[in-house]
Amino acid sequence: MPKMKSNRGAAKRFRVTTTGKIKREKAYAGHNFTCKTREQKRRLRKSGMVASVDAKRIRMQISV
């Protein structure tokens, strides 16, 4: 049986931290910044963590 392939789209979007959590970038940070408040734009610059209920599914996609 051939090797399983990782999902390359997911592998480019998620990173595993040293503690094992999965880091992600925030959505809505691509364009249309004129209608967003400066507080919202500042929050979008920071990265977020994947919820624990989704982490197992994403870990399977990025590490196969």
C-alpha atoms as an extended CHARMM CRD file, in Angstrom:
* protein
*
        64  EXT
         1         1  MET       CA              0.0000000000        0.0000000000        0.0000000000  PROA      1               0.0000000000
         2         2  PRO       CA              1.4170000000        3.4580000000       -0.8700000000  PROA      2               0.0000000000
         3         3  LYS       CA              2.2370000000        6.1020000000        1.6910000000  PROA      3               0.0000000000
         4         4  MET       CA             -0.4610000000        8.5380000000        2.7290000000  PROA      4               0.0000000000
         5         5  LYS       CA              0.0390000000       12.0950000000        1.5210000000  PROA      5               0.0000000000
         6         6  SER       CA             -0.3260000000       15.1040000000        3.7760000000  PROA      6               0.0000000000
         7         7  ASN       CA             -2.8060000000       17.7850000000        2.7820000000  PROA      7               0.0000000000
         8         8  ARG       CA             -0.4720000000       20.4390000000        1.3480000000  PROA      8               0.0000000000
         9         9  GLY       CA             -3.0400000000       23.2190000000        1.6910000000  PROA      9               0.0000000000
        10        10  ALA       CA             -3.4100000000       22.4990000000        5.4050000000  PROA      10              0.0000000000
        11        11  ALA       CA              0.3440000000       22.0530000000        5.8610000000  PROA      11              0.0000000000
        12        12  LYS       CA              0.9300000000       25.6050000000        4.6020000000  PROA      12              0.0000000000
        13        13  ARG       CA             -1.7110000000       27.0970000000        6.9010000000  PROA      13              0.0000000000
        14        14  PHE       CA             -0.9620000000       25.4270000000       10.2370000000  PROA      14              0.0000000000
        15        15  ARG       CA              2.1620000000       24.9980000000       12.3790000000  PROA      15              0.0000000000
        16        16  VAL       CA              2.6840000000       22.8050000000       15.4370000000  PROA      16              0.0000000000
        17        17  THR       CA              4.1600000000       24.5890000000       18.4550000000  PROA      17              0.0000000000
        18        18  THR       CA              6.7260000000       23.0540000000       20.7990000000  PROA      18              0.0000000000
        19        19  THR       CA              3.9670000000       22.2770000000       23.3120000000  PROA      19              0.0000000000
        20        20  GLY       CA              1.9940000000       20.4090000000       20.6360000000  PROA      20              0.0000000000
        21        21  LYS       CA             -0.7360000000       22.9850000000       20.0380000000  PROA      21              0.0000000000
        22        22  ILE       CA             -1.5990000000       23.9930000000       16.4880000000  PROA      22              0.0000000000
        23        23  LYS       CA             -1.0900000000       27.6190000000       15.5190000000  PROA      23              0.0000000000
        24        24  ARG       CA             -3.0970000000       29.3760000000       12.8010000000  PROA      24              0.0000000000
        25        25  GLU       CA             -3.4480000000       32.8310000000       11.2840000000  PROA      25              0.0000000000
        26        26  LYS       CA             -6.6140000000       34.8800000000       11.7320000000  PROA      26              0.0000000000
        27        27  ALA       CA             -9.2190000000       35.1320000000        8.9720000000  PROA      27              0.0000000000
        28        28  TYR       CA            -10.4300000000       38.4260000000        7.3960000000  PROA      28              0.0000000000
        29        29  ALA       CA             -6.9180000000       39.8900000000        7.2710000000  PROA      29              0.0000000000
        30        30  GLY       CA             -6.5050000000       39.9680000000        3.4950000000  PROA      30              0.0000000000
        31        31  HSD       CA             -8.1360000000       43.1790000000        2.2640000000  PROA      31              0.0000000000
        32        32  ASN       CA            -10.8690000000       45.8080000000        2.9060000000  PROA      32              0.0000000000
        33        33  PHE       CA             -8.9640000000       47.4430000000        5.7400000000  PROA      33              0.0000000000
        34        34  THR       CA            -10.6270000000       50.8350000000        5.3280000000  PROA      34              0.0000000000
        35        35  CYS       CA            -13.8740000000       49.6330000000        6.9030000000  PROA      35              0.0000000000
        36        36  LYS       CA            -12.1730000000       47.8090000000        9.8000000000  PROA      36              0.0000000000
        37        37  THR       CA            -11.3360000000       49.5910000000       13.0390000000  PROA      37              0.0000000000
        38        38  ARG       CA             -7.7260000000       49.9230000000       14.1400000000  PROA      38              0.0000000000
        39        39  GLU       CA             -8.4190000000       47.6520000000       17.1090000000  PROA      39              0.0000000000
        40        40  GLN       CA             -9.7530000000       44.9740000000       14.7660000000  PROA      40              0.0000000000
        41        41  LYS       CA             -6.7200000000       45.2850000000       12.4700000000  PROA      41              0.0000000000
        42        42  ARG       CA             -4.4080000000       45.0150000000       15.4680000000  PROA      42              0.0000000000
        43        43  ARG       CA             -6.1350000000       41.8130000000       16.6370000000  PROA      43              0.0000000000
        44        44  LEU       CA             -5.8890000000       40.3270000000       13.1400000000  PROA      44              0.0000000000
        45        45  ARG       CA             -2.0970000000       40.7220000000       13.1350000000  PROA      45              0.0000000000
        46        46  LYS       CA             -1.7270000000       38.2010000000       15.9430000000  PROA      46              0.0000000000
        47        47  SER       CA             -1.9190000000       34.4700000000       15.3500000000  PROA      47              0.0000000000
        48        48  GLY       CA             -4.4560000000       32.2230000000       17.0360000000  PROA      48              0.0000000000
        49        49  MET       CA             -4.6570000000       28.6510000000       18.2350000000  PROA      49              0.0000000000
        50        50  VAL       CA             -6.8510000000       25.9260000000       16.7780000000  PROA      50              0.0000000000
        51        51  ALA       CA             -9.6470000000       24.6940000000       19.0360000000  PROA      51              0.0000000000
        52        52  SER       CA             -8.9390000000       21.3990000000       20.7510000000  PROA      52              0.0000000000
        53        53  VAL       CA            -11.9410000000       19.7160000000       19.0870000000  PROA      53              0.0000000000
        54        54  ASP       CA            -10.4490000000       20.4590000000       15.6330000000  PROA      54              0.0000000000
        55        55  ALA       CA             -6.8110000000       19.8060000000       16.5130000000  PROA      55              0.0000000000
        56        56  LYS       CA             -6.8810000000       16.0270000000       16.0230000000  PROA      56              0.0000000000
        57        57  ARG       CA             -8.3650000000       16.3260000000       12.5270000000  PROA      57              0.0000000000
        58        58  ILE       CA             -5.8390000000       18.9840000000       11.4630000000  PROA      58              0.0000000000
        59        59  ARG       CA             -2.9100000000       17.0740000000       12.9450000000  PROA      59              0.0000000000
        60        60  MET       CA             -3.8440000000       14.0840000000       10.7700000000  PROA      60              0.0000000000
        61        61  GLN       CA             -3.8960000000       16.2950000000        7.6700000000  PROA      61              0.0000000000
        62        62  ILE       CA             -0.5500000000       18.0150000000        8.2080000000  PROA      62              0.0000000000
        63        63  SER       CA              1.5690000000       15.1280000000        9.4980000000  PROA      63              0.0000000000
        64        64  VAL       CA              0.6620000000       12.0800000000        7.4130000000  PROA      64              0.0000000000
